[in-house]
Short mmCIF file of C-alpha atoms and ligand atoms in Angstrom, two decimals:
data_model
loop_
_atom_site.label_atom_id
_atom_site.label_comp_id
_atom_site.label_asym_id
_atom_site.label_seq_id
_atom_site.Cartn_x
_atom_site.Cartn_y
_atom_site.Cartn_z
CA MET A 1 62.02 1.07 22.88
CA LYS A 2 62.59 3.31 19.83
CA ASN A 3 59.38 5.17 20.19
CA PRO A 4 58.20 5.46 23.78
CA HIS A 5 54.75 6.51 22.67
CA ARG A 6 54.25 3.52 20.47
CA ALA A 7 52.55 1.42 23.10
CA LEU A 8 50.33 4.29 24.07
CA ILE A 9 49.40 4.94 20.44
CA CYS A 10 48.57 1.26 20.02
CA VAL A 11 46.35 1.37 23.07
CA LEU A 12 44.69 4.55 21.84
CA LEU A 13 44.15 3.11 18.38
CA PHE A 14 42.73 -0.04 19.88
CA MET A 15 40.43 1.99 22.12
CA THR A 16 39.25 4.11 19.19
CA LYS A 17 38.49 0.98 17.26
CA MET A 18 36.68 -0.50 20.23
CA THR A 19 34.66 2.68 20.67
CA VAL A 20 33.67 2.69 17.01
CA ALA A 21 32.74 -0.97 17.18
CA ALA A 22 30.65 -0.42 20.26
CA ASP A 23 28.89 2.53 18.61
CA TYR A 24 27.07 0.43 16.05
CA THR A 25 24.78 -2.52 16.47
CA LEU A 26 24.93 -3.17 12.73
CA VAL A 27 27.02 -1.90 9.85
CA ILE A 28 26.42 -2.10 6.09
CA ASN A 29 29.68 -1.62 4.23
CA HIS A 30 30.60 -1.07 0.56
CA GLY A 31 27.06 -0.71 -0.80
CA ARG A 32 25.93 1.73 -3.48
CA VAL A 33 23.81 3.97 -1.28
CA ILE A 34 20.95 5.73 -3.03
CA ASP A 35 19.19 8.44 -1.06
CA PRO A 36 16.69 10.27 -3.28
CA GLU A 37 16.31 13.27 -0.99
CA SER A 38 19.98 14.29 -0.83
CA GLY A 39 20.74 12.97 -4.31
CA LEU A 40 23.45 10.71 -2.90
CA ASP A 41 24.32 7.83 -5.23
CA ALA A 42 27.77 6.54 -4.25
CA VAL A 43 29.54 3.80 -2.33
CA ARG A 44 29.05 4.52 1.36
CA HIS A 45 29.18 2.68 4.67
CA ILE A 46 26.28 2.86 7.07
CA GLY A 47 26.45 2.68 10.84
CA ILE A 48 23.27 1.71 12.66
CA SER A 49 22.74 2.00 16.38
CA GLY A 50 19.51 0.63 17.82
CA LYS A 51 16.70 1.72 15.52
CA LYS A 52 18.55 4.60 13.86
CA ILE A 53 21.07 5.27 11.11
CA VAL A 54 23.78 7.17 12.99
CA LEU A 55 26.49 7.50 10.37
CA VAL A 56 26.76 7.52 6.57
CA SER A 57 30.50 7.28 6.08
CA GLU A 58 33.02 7.41 3.26
CA LYS A 59 35.14 4.88 5.14
CA PRO A 60 34.21 1.31 6.04
CA LEU A 61 32.97 0.85 9.60
CA THR A 62 33.29 -1.96 12.09
CA ALA A 63 30.75 -3.53 14.39
CA GLY A 64 29.87 -6.87 15.89
CA ARG A 65 27.60 -7.46 12.93
CA VAL A 66 28.73 -6.33 9.50
CA ILE A 67 26.93 -6.76 6.18
CA ASP A 68 29.10 -6.60 3.07
CA ALA A 69 26.92 -4.95 0.42
CA SER A 70 29.54 -4.83 -2.36
CA GLY A 71 27.79 -4.72 -5.74
CA LEU A 72 24.41 -4.16 -4.10
CA VAL A 73 22.15 -1.13 -3.86
CA VAL A 74 21.36 0.15 -0.38
CA ALA A 75 18.02 1.99 -0.47
CA PRO A 76 15.55 3.23 2.09
CA GLY A 77 13.03 0.48 2.89
CA PHE A 78 10.03 0.61 0.58
CA ILE A 79 6.86 2.23 1.94
CA ASP A 80 3.69 0.72 0.50
CA LEU A 81 0.75 3.12 0.83
CA HIS A 82 -1.73 0.61 -0.45
CA THR A 83 -1.93 -2.93 0.87
CA HIS A 84 -4.84 -4.94 2.22
CA SER A 85 -2.87 -7.78 3.72
CA PRO A 86 -2.01 -7.40 7.41
CA THR A 87 -1.52 -11.14 7.76
CA PRO A 88 1.58 -13.21 8.53
CA LEU A 89 1.75 -14.33 4.89
CA GLY A 90 1.16 -10.83 3.58
CA GLU A 91 3.97 -9.26 5.57
CA TYR A 92 6.32 -12.16 4.76
CA TYR A 93 5.85 -11.78 1.00
CA GLN A 94 5.99 -7.99 1.19
CA ALA A 95 9.27 -8.11 3.14
CA PHE A 96 10.65 -10.24 0.31
CA ASP A 97 9.59 -7.46 -2.05
CA GLY A 98 11.67 -4.97 -0.04
CA VAL A 99 8.73 -3.43 1.84
CA THR A 100 9.52 -2.28 5.39
CA THR A 101 6.28 -0.34 6.00
CA ALA A 102 2.92 -1.62 4.71
CA LEU A 103 -0.10 0.64 5.01
CA GLU A 104 -3.80 0.11 4.41
CA LEU A 105 -4.84 3.58 3.31
CA GLU A 106 -7.34 3.04 0.50
CA ALA A 107 -9.98 1.09 2.41
CA GLY A 108 -8.54 1.96 5.80
CA PHE A 109 -9.92 0.14 8.79
CA PHE A 110 -12.62 0.69 11.38
CA PRO A 111 -11.98 0.87 14.27
CA VAL A 112 -8.45 1.80 13.35
CA LEU A 113 -6.90 0.50 16.57
CA GLU A 114 -8.20 -2.98 15.76
CA TYR A 115 -6.36 -3.08 12.45
CA GLY A 116 -3.86 -5.89 12.07
CA THR A 117 -4.82 -8.02 15.08
CA GLU A 118 -3.37 -11.06 13.32
CA ILE A 119 0.12 -9.55 13.27
CA SER A 120 0.05 -6.95 16.03
CA GLU A 121 1.70 -9.11 18.68
CA ALA A 122 4.87 -9.60 16.68
CA PRO A 123 4.85 -7.67 13.41
CA LEU A 124 7.62 -8.47 10.93
CA ILE A 125 7.48 -5.05 9.27
CA ASN A 126 5.91 -1.69 10.18
CA TYR A 127 2.20 -1.36 9.51
CA GLY A 128 -0.67 1.05 9.89
CA ALA A 129 -4.04 2.12 8.50
CA ALA A 130 -6.23 5.06 7.67
CA ALA A 131 -9.69 5.52 9.14
CA GLY A 132 -11.91 3.12 7.19
CA TYR A 133 -14.93 5.04 6.00
CA LEU A 134 -16.59 2.03 4.40
CA GLY A 135 -16.21 0.08 7.66
CA MET A 136 -17.81 2.96 9.54
CA ARG A 137 -20.70 2.97 7.15
CA ILE A 138 -21.23 -0.79 7.55
CA PHE A 139 -21.17 -0.30 11.32
CA GLU A 140 -23.59 2.62 11.23
CA LYS A 141 -25.99 1.23 8.66
CA ASN A 142 -25.85 -2.51 9.34
CA GLY A 143 -24.45 -2.82 12.86
CA LEU A 144 -21.54 -4.97 11.72
CA LYS A 145 -17.97 -4.49 12.85
CA LEU A 146 -15.37 -5.91 10.49
CA SER A 147 -12.53 -7.69 12.14
CA SER A 148 -9.05 -7.67 10.78
CA GLY A 149 -7.85 -11.06 9.65
CA THR A 150 -11.21 -12.79 9.62
CA PRO A 151 -13.62 -11.91 6.84
CA GLU A 152 -16.67 -12.49 9.04
CA PRO A 153 -18.00 -9.23 10.50
CA LYS A 154 -19.22 -9.20 14.12
CA PRO A 155 -22.81 -8.11 14.77
CA VAL A 156 -23.18 -5.25 17.24
CA GLY A 157 -26.56 -4.45 18.81
CA LEU A 158 -30.00 -5.09 17.38
CA LYS A 159 -29.14 -3.66 13.97
CA GLY A 160 -26.22 -6.06 13.71
CA TRP A 161 -28.23 -9.12 14.63
CA LEU A 162 -30.96 -8.15 12.18
CA THR A 163 -28.31 -7.95 9.45
CA ALA A 164 -26.86 -11.29 10.54
CA ALA A 165 -30.34 -12.81 10.34
CA LYS A 166 -30.76 -11.38 6.83
CA PHE A 167 -27.69 -13.32 5.71
CA PHE A 168 -29.63 -16.52 6.33
CA PHE A 169 -32.57 -15.50 4.19
CA SER A 170 -30.96 -13.51 1.41
CA ASP A 171 -27.71 -12.91 -0.41
CA PHE A 172 -24.77 -10.76 0.63
CA ASP A 173 -25.88 -7.86 -1.51
CA THR A 174 -29.35 -7.71 0.00
CA ALA A 175 -28.15 -8.15 3.57
CA LEU A 176 -25.72 -5.25 3.24
CA SER A 177 -27.74 -3.12 0.85
CA ALA A 178 -28.26 -0.41 3.49
CA SER A 179 -24.48 0.10 3.68
CA PHE A 180 -23.74 -0.15 -0.02
CA LYS A 181 -26.82 1.38 -1.63
CA GLU A 182 -28.68 3.69 0.74
CA GLN A 183 -27.92 7.33 1.41
CA ALA A 184 -27.18 8.40 4.97
CA SER A 185 -29.84 10.35 6.88
CA MET A 186 -28.93 13.55 8.73
CA GLU A 187 -28.60 11.61 12.00
CA GLU A 188 -26.44 8.98 10.35
CA LEU A 189 -24.22 11.66 8.85
CA ALA A 190 -23.72 13.15 12.31
CA ALA A 191 -22.88 9.71 13.71
CA LEU A 192 -20.46 8.99 10.85
CA ARG A 193 -18.76 12.34 11.41
CA ASP A 194 -18.23 11.41 15.08
CA LEU A 195 -16.82 7.99 14.17
CA LEU A 196 -14.46 9.62 11.69
CA LEU A 197 -13.25 12.20 14.19
CA THR A 198 -12.77 9.53 16.85
CA ASP A 199 -10.64 7.34 14.61
CA LEU A 200 -8.56 10.33 13.53
CA ASP A 201 -8.10 11.13 17.23
CA ASN A 202 -7.04 7.51 17.70
CA GLY A 203 -4.17 7.90 15.25
CA ALA A 204 -5.60 6.85 11.88
CA ILE A 205 -3.19 7.83 9.08
CA GLY A 206 -5.72 9.85 7.07
CA VAL A 207 -9.11 8.80 5.71
CA GLY A 208 -9.59 5.71 3.55
CA LEU A 209 -12.43 6.20 1.10
CA ALA A 210 -13.17 3.25 -1.16
CA LEU A 211 -15.82 5.38 -2.82
CA ASP A 212 -16.40 3.32 -5.95
CA TYR A 213 -17.65 0.40 -3.86
CA VAL A 214 -20.42 2.55 -2.34
CA SER A 215 -20.90 4.82 -5.30
CA ALA A 216 -24.68 4.54 -5.31
CA ALA A 217 -24.94 5.35 -1.61
CA ILE A 218 -22.60 8.28 -1.05
CA GLN A 219 -23.92 11.54 -2.43
CA GLU A 220 -23.06 15.18 -2.14
CA ALA A 221 -23.89 15.86 1.52
CA GLU A 222 -21.83 12.89 2.64
CA MET A 223 -18.88 13.78 0.39
CA ARG A 224 -18.92 17.29 1.80
CA MET A 225 -18.96 16.00 5.37
CA ILE A 226 -15.95 13.75 4.70
CA PHE A 227 -13.93 16.49 2.97
CA GLU A 228 -14.81 19.04 5.62
CA VAL A 229 -13.66 16.77 8.46
CA ALA A 230 -10.47 15.80 6.63
CA ALA A 231 -9.65 19.41 5.76
CA GLN A 232 -10.30 20.55 9.32
CA ARG A 233 -7.84 17.92 10.56
CA ASP A 234 -5.33 18.26 7.69
CA ALA A 235 -5.77 14.53 7.08
CA THR A 236 -5.29 13.19 3.55
CA ILE A 237 -8.19 11.35 1.91
CA PHE A 238 -7.04 8.24 0.03
CA VAL A 239 -9.72 7.59 -2.52
CA HIS A 240 -10.71 4.99 -5.04
CA VAL A 241 -12.75 7.37 -7.18
CA ARG A 242 -16.11 6.55 -8.72
CA ARG A 243 -15.87 4.81 -12.05
CA GLY A 244 -17.87 5.83 -15.03
CA ILE A 245 -17.65 3.98 -18.30
CA ASP A 246 -14.11 3.45 -19.60
CA GLY A 247 -12.16 6.70 -19.37
CA ASP A 248 -14.84 8.97 -17.89
CA PRO A 249 -12.98 11.63 -15.86
CA ALA A 250 -16.01 12.66 -13.76
CA GLY A 251 -14.82 10.60 -10.78
CA ILE A 252 -11.37 12.14 -10.56
CA ARG A 253 -12.73 15.63 -11.24
CA GLU A 254 -15.23 15.24 -8.43
CA VAL A 255 -12.62 14.60 -5.72
CA ILE A 256 -10.13 17.14 -7.04
CA GLY A 257 -13.01 19.65 -7.06
CA TYR A 258 -13.78 19.00 -3.39
CA ALA A 259 -10.08 19.09 -2.50
CA ARG A 260 -9.81 22.51 -4.13
CA GLU A 261 -12.99 23.82 -2.49
CA TYR A 262 -12.16 22.59 1.03
CA GLU A 263 -8.37 22.98 0.71
CA ALA A 264 -8.21 19.32 1.57
CA SER A 265 -5.46 16.92 0.63
CA VAL A 266 -6.33 13.97 -1.58
CA HIS A 267 -4.50 10.93 -2.93
CA ILE A 268 -5.95 9.17 -5.98
CA CYS A 269 -5.51 5.41 -5.70
CA HIS A 270 -4.28 3.24 -8.62
CA ILE A 271 -4.66 5.81 -11.39
CA THR A 272 -4.36 3.43 -14.35
CA HIS A 273 -7.15 1.28 -12.97
CA ASN A 274 -9.54 4.22 -12.99
CA ALA A 275 -8.33 5.97 -16.11
CA ILE A 276 -8.28 2.80 -18.26
CA SER A 277 -7.93 4.05 -21.87
CA ASN A 278 -7.91 7.72 -20.82
CA LEU A 279 -4.67 7.76 -18.82
CA GLU A 280 -3.18 10.90 -20.38
CA LEU A 281 -6.19 12.94 -19.36
CA PHE A 282 -6.17 11.56 -15.79
CA LEU A 283 -2.47 12.31 -15.40
CA ARG A 284 -3.05 15.81 -16.75
CA GLU A 285 -5.89 16.41 -14.28
CA VAL A 286 -3.48 15.63 -11.43
CA ARG A 287 -0.63 17.69 -12.92
CA GLU A 288 -2.79 20.74 -13.54
CA ALA A 289 -4.46 20.61 -10.14
CA ARG A 290 -1.05 20.40 -8.46
CA ALA A 291 0.19 23.32 -10.50
CA ALA A 292 -2.88 25.26 -9.33
CA GLY A 293 -1.97 24.55 -5.69
CA VAL A 294 -4.28 21.61 -4.93
CA ASP A 295 -2.63 19.03 -2.66
CA VAL A 296 -3.25 15.98 -4.85
CA THR A 297 -1.01 12.97 -5.48
CA THR A 298 -1.49 9.63 -7.17
CA GLU A 299 -0.09 6.13 -7.33
CA LEU A 300 0.42 3.20 -9.69
CA LEU A 301 -0.29 -0.44 -9.10
CA PRO A 302 2.00 -1.95 -11.76
CA TYR A 303 -0.30 -4.75 -12.94
CA ASN A 304 -2.77 -4.88 -15.77
CA ALA A 305 -5.67 -6.41 -13.93
CA GLY A 306 -7.89 -5.58 -11.01
CA SER A 307 -9.18 -7.80 -8.31
CA ALA A 308 -12.38 -7.56 -6.29
CA LEU A 309 -15.18 -9.64 -4.79
CA ILE A 310 -17.59 -10.81 -7.43
CA SER A 311 -20.31 -9.13 -5.33
CA SER A 312 -18.59 -5.71 -5.52
CA ALA A 313 -20.85 -2.86 -6.58
CA VAL A 314 -19.03 -2.51 -9.88
CA PHE A 315 -20.11 -5.98 -11.01
CA GLY A 316 -23.71 -5.09 -10.26
CA ARG A 317 -23.46 -2.38 -12.91
CA ASP A 318 -22.69 -2.62 -16.61
CA TRP A 319 -19.13 -3.80 -15.96
CA GLN A 320 -18.54 -4.98 -19.53
CA THR A 321 -18.92 -1.37 -20.72
CA ILE A 322 -17.19 0.15 -17.68
CA PHE A 323 -14.05 -1.95 -18.19
CA ASN A 324 -14.48 -2.52 -21.91
CA ILE A 325 -14.05 -6.30 -21.42
CA SER A 326 -16.11 -9.49 -21.53
CA TYR A 327 -16.55 -12.71 -19.50
CA GLU A 328 -13.38 -14.37 -20.79
CA ASP A 329 -11.29 -11.44 -19.51
CA VAL A 330 -12.33 -12.28 -15.97
CA GLU A 331 -10.67 -15.00 -13.93
CA TRP A 332 -11.99 -16.84 -10.85
CA ALA A 333 -9.06 -16.17 -8.52
CA ALA A 334 -9.27 -19.45 -6.59
CA THR A 335 -8.66 -21.63 -9.64
CA GLY A 336 -7.53 -19.39 -12.48
CA GLU A 337 -10.56 -20.43 -14.57
CA ARG A 338 -11.85 -17.89 -17.07
CA PHE A 339 -15.57 -17.13 -17.04
CA ASN A 340 -18.31 -17.57 -19.60
CA LYS A 341 -21.80 -16.14 -19.23
CA GLU A 342 -23.30 -19.24 -17.68
CA MET A 343 -20.55 -19.58 -15.08
CA TRP A 344 -20.77 -15.86 -14.28
CA ASP A 345 -24.53 -15.93 -13.69
CA ASP A 346 -24.09 -18.94 -11.41
CA TYR A 347 -21.12 -17.59 -9.38
CA TYR A 348 -22.52 -14.06 -9.13
CA VAL A 349 -25.56 -15.39 -7.28
CA ASN A 350 -24.13 -18.36 -5.44
CA ARG A 351 -20.53 -17.43 -4.56
CA PRO A 352 -20.69 -13.74 -3.65
CA LYS A 353 -17.63 -13.82 -1.40
CA GLY A 354 -15.31 -15.14 -4.10
CA GLN A 355 -12.53 -13.04 -5.57
CA VAL A 356 -12.25 -12.37 -9.29
CA ILE A 357 -9.37 -10.96 -11.31
CA HIS A 358 -10.44 -8.85 -14.26
CA HIS A 359 -7.83 -8.18 -16.92
CA TYR A 360 -8.58 -4.83 -18.46
CA LEU A 361 -5.45 -2.72 -18.83
CA LYS A 362 -2.85 -2.52 -21.58
CA GLU A 363 0.82 -2.87 -20.69
CA GLU A 364 1.63 0.39 -22.51
CA TRP A 365 -0.56 2.33 -20.03
CA THR A 366 1.34 0.89 -17.06
CA GLN A 367 4.63 1.70 -18.81
CA ARG A 368 3.45 5.27 -19.34
CA ALA A 369 2.26 5.81 -15.75
CA VAL A 370 5.43 4.44 -14.16
CA GLN A 371 7.40 7.20 -15.91
CA GLU A 372 5.15 10.09 -14.85
CA PRO A 373 6.97 12.27 -12.30
CA GLY A 374 5.48 12.10 -8.83
CA VAL A 375 3.54 8.86 -9.32
CA ILE A 376 4.07 6.62 -6.26
CA ILE A 377 4.45 2.83 -6.58
CA VAL A 378 2.09 0.66 -4.50
CA SER A 379 1.15 -3.01 -4.38
CA ASP A 380 -2.61 -3.12 -3.65
CA LEU A 381 -1.90 -6.57 -2.23
CA LEU A 382 -5.14 -8.35 -1.34
CA PRO A 383 -5.47 -10.37 1.86
CA MET A 384 -3.10 -13.34 1.87
CA ALA A 385 -4.83 -15.69 4.26
CA SER A 386 -3.48 -19.09 3.22
CA ARG A 387 -1.36 -20.41 0.39
CA ASP A 388 -4.20 -22.47 -1.05
CA LYS A 389 -6.21 -19.30 -1.68
CA LYS A 390 -4.95 -17.51 -4.77
CA VAL A 391 -4.66 -13.74 -4.88
CA ALA A 392 -3.34 -11.38 -7.54
CA PRO A 393 0.50 -11.47 -7.51
CA HIS A 394 0.95 -7.93 -6.21
CA ASN A 395 3.51 -9.10 -3.68
CA GLY A 396 6.05 -8.56 -6.47
CA ALA A 397 5.08 -4.96 -7.26
CA PHE A 398 8.30 -3.25 -6.17
CA SER A 399 10.72 -5.82 -7.56
CA LYS A 400 8.72 -5.84 -10.79
CA VAL A 401 9.27 -2.10 -11.26
CA LEU A 402 12.99 -2.39 -10.44
CA GLY A 403 13.55 -5.45 -12.63
CA ARG A 404 11.29 -4.92 -15.58
CA TYR A 405 10.79 -1.18 -15.95
CA VAL A 406 14.16 0.03 -14.67
CA ARG A 407 16.68 -2.65 -15.71
CA GLU A 408 15.10 -4.42 -18.66
CA GLN A 409 13.18 -1.60 -20.33
CA GLY A 410 15.08 1.46 -19.08
CA LEU A 411 11.84 3.43 -18.68
CA LEU A 412 13.16 5.25 -15.62
CA ASP A 413 16.44 5.39 -13.74
CA LEU A 414 17.08 3.57 -10.51
CA ALA A 415 17.14 6.62 -8.24
CA THR A 416 13.84 7.89 -9.64
CA ALA A 417 12.21 4.49 -9.15
CA ILE A 418 13.52 4.28 -5.58
CA ALA A 419 12.14 7.77 -4.85
CA LYS A 420 8.71 6.57 -5.98
CA MET A 421 8.90 3.73 -3.43
CA THR A 422 10.42 5.61 -0.48
CA LEU A 423 10.77 9.39 -0.39
CA LEU A 424 7.54 10.26 -2.23
CA PRO A 425 5.29 8.11 -0.02
CA ALA A 426 7.07 9.43 3.10
CA ARG A 427 6.50 13.01 1.95
CA ARG A 428 2.86 12.30 1.20
CA LEU A 429 2.35 11.29 4.84
CA GLU A 430 4.82 13.27 6.93
CA SER A 431 2.90 16.50 7.49
CA TYR A 432 0.05 14.55 9.09
CA ALA A 433 1.97 11.55 10.45
CA PRO A 434 5.36 12.82 11.69
CA ALA A 435 6.71 9.26 11.98
CA PHE A 436 7.36 9.54 8.23
CA LEU A 437 9.69 12.51 8.63
CA SER A 438 12.33 9.94 9.53
CA LYS A 439 11.45 7.27 6.98
CA GLY A 440 12.16 6.99 3.26
CA ARG A 441 15.70 8.38 3.61
CA ILE A 442 19.22 7.05 4.14
CA GLN A 443 20.62 9.84 6.27
CA GLU A 444 21.92 10.25 9.77
CA ASN A 445 19.19 10.21 12.44
CA MET A 446 16.72 8.52 10.11
CA ASP A 447 14.99 5.23 10.98
CA ALA A 448 17.08 2.21 10.03
CA ASP A 449 14.49 0.76 7.62
CA ILE A 450 16.70 -0.36 4.74
CA THR A 451 16.38 -2.57 1.68
CA VAL A 452 19.55 -3.96 0.08
CA PHE A 453 19.09 -5.51 -3.35
CA ASP A 454 21.00 -6.63 -6.40
CA PRO A 455 20.08 -4.30 -9.28
CA ASP A 456 21.35 -6.85 -11.83
CA THR A 457 19.10 -9.69 -10.71
CA ILE A 458 16.09 -8.17 -8.96
CA ARG A 459 12.81 -9.42 -10.42
CA ASP A 460 9.36 -10.47 -9.33
CA ASN A 461 8.43 -14.13 -9.57
CA ALA A 462 4.80 -14.11 -8.41
CA THR A 463 2.27 -14.74 -11.18
CA TYR A 464 -1.51 -14.93 -11.35
CA GLN A 465 -1.18 -18.73 -11.56
CA SER A 466 1.38 -18.96 -8.76
CA PRO A 467 1.32 -15.87 -6.53
CA TYR A 468 3.14 -17.27 -3.51
CA GLN A 469 6.65 -16.68 -4.87
CA THR A 470 9.22 -14.39 -3.30
CA ALA A 471 11.13 -11.95 -5.47
CA THR A 472 14.69 -12.60 -6.65
CA GLY A 473 17.47 -10.22 -5.69
CA ILE A 474 16.31 -8.91 -2.30
CA ALA A 475 19.50 -9.56 -0.33
CA HIS A 476 18.97 -7.92 3.05
CA VAL A 477 16.06 -6.14 4.68
CA ILE A 478 16.40 -4.16 7.87
CA VAL A 479 13.44 -2.96 9.93
CA ASN A 480 13.97 -0.65 12.89
CA GLY A 481 17.67 -1.50 12.90
CA GLN A 482 17.24 -5.27 12.83
CA LEU A 483 17.88 -7.68 9.98
CA ILE A 484 14.73 -9.58 9.05
CA ILE A 485 16.16 -10.90 5.78
CA GLU A 486 19.87 -11.70 5.51
CA ASP A 487 21.50 -13.12 2.37
CA GLY A 488 18.04 -13.71 0.92
CA GLN A 489 16.86 -15.79 3.89
CA GLN A 490 14.41 -14.81 6.59
CA VAL A 491 16.14 -14.36 9.96
CA GLU A 492 14.19 -16.59 12.33
CA GLY A 493 12.58 -15.13 15.41
CA VAL A 494 13.21 -11.47 14.60
CA ARG A 495 10.03 -9.43 14.36
CA PRO A 496 10.90 -5.76 14.90
CA GLY A 497 7.95 -4.13 13.08
CA GLU A 498 5.87 -1.49 14.79
CA ARG A 499 2.37 -0.13 14.44
CA ILE A 500 2.50 3.39 13.06
CA LEU A 501 -0.08 5.90 14.23
CA ALA A 502 -0.41 9.42 12.92
CA ARG A 503 0.20 10.88 16.35
ZN1 LIG B 1 -9.11 0.25 -5.15
#
């Protein structure tokens, strides 16, 4: 033998290779890795072991399972701060939009530990909720407990059964008018404070305050109680601010004012949908408050319509003036039919639980908001219960931004868009919910929640007429180290999602 060490070297090399292979449960090679926090945007190779990213390497890695991501972008999994769809269909369509963590923070849920019962046994992606203030109010005022997945609330105690009885003799609005229209008494405020504290103790990810839906009921004392509790606990309030007529900034100024006064942290939901024609002013309010040290952030739902129950408080007011629209701008979600006055008057009284889609925004406002630094992308996906029930096509929100606004229109660059879907939402949450310190990043020791997509083909396909369409270009999705989508196909039987609690 010419070289006596040759055999030994071969054995050592083989062992090294074996060790490396055994170190990773999954490897993603040759992808263009974009990590907004470190600024990395280069071809790298990622080693995953269990639930964690353990190596970001300049050299290809080996493992039992290797994904070749040549020509594809490898990004942190998208974190959606605003979804209302903890259903099997909802998480399926969100996964195909690159979402690895879907959170209900605007409405929240009460009691928070009962959120997502339809998916909790085997979640596909990570999920979680804020404390649902509106749900608490319905419980306190009307004795009804909402249950996740089924729209029918459960009566609790005498108050609940009285409300249930009212449903037989009156409409939805009347039966729940105590919750939606009446102020809270001092005793009720004390009870609501206790419920809020309890759900925060139970791990709610902040406070969900769908204020506009109970605008007539919640007045100063109640707002102060909510902000005081949130500030005391350092919990962010996620708020759908009160609407005035088109463009009135009073609603956003109100919550930023309380945030400043109480040193509370506040997140303004879907800014374009509240600003309407006055977007520049709303964006400036957020910018200036941030510059003055207020902890305020905001988000964009990249669609030009809204969607709500026809019985929502806003449609009991002068909605034509509020939205600056008329009957034909509103669509009955179940069929896609546009309204006229006669149909509206009929449905408003007789079909209060039906969903409507009201088209009231201009595309140029969405294009403007998506470019504003710091604005987070969300879906606001409404409950997807069954495919024969139409919902707004928000299950394409993330792929829409990447396809239309990044690739086709060049309104923002890829890394900036990815930051708005990953790092920025993680940062919004991480001081209160430490689980997010290890999400939204492709770095060693971070959670292996990863979305791999083709930047040349990614696009949303869901439309108002046909919402149940998966996006194009989502190649692989990894949740907690496991592939749930591989080569654009769902991996059967793999459901590695986890419930996320704040602590
Ligand atoms: Zn909202």
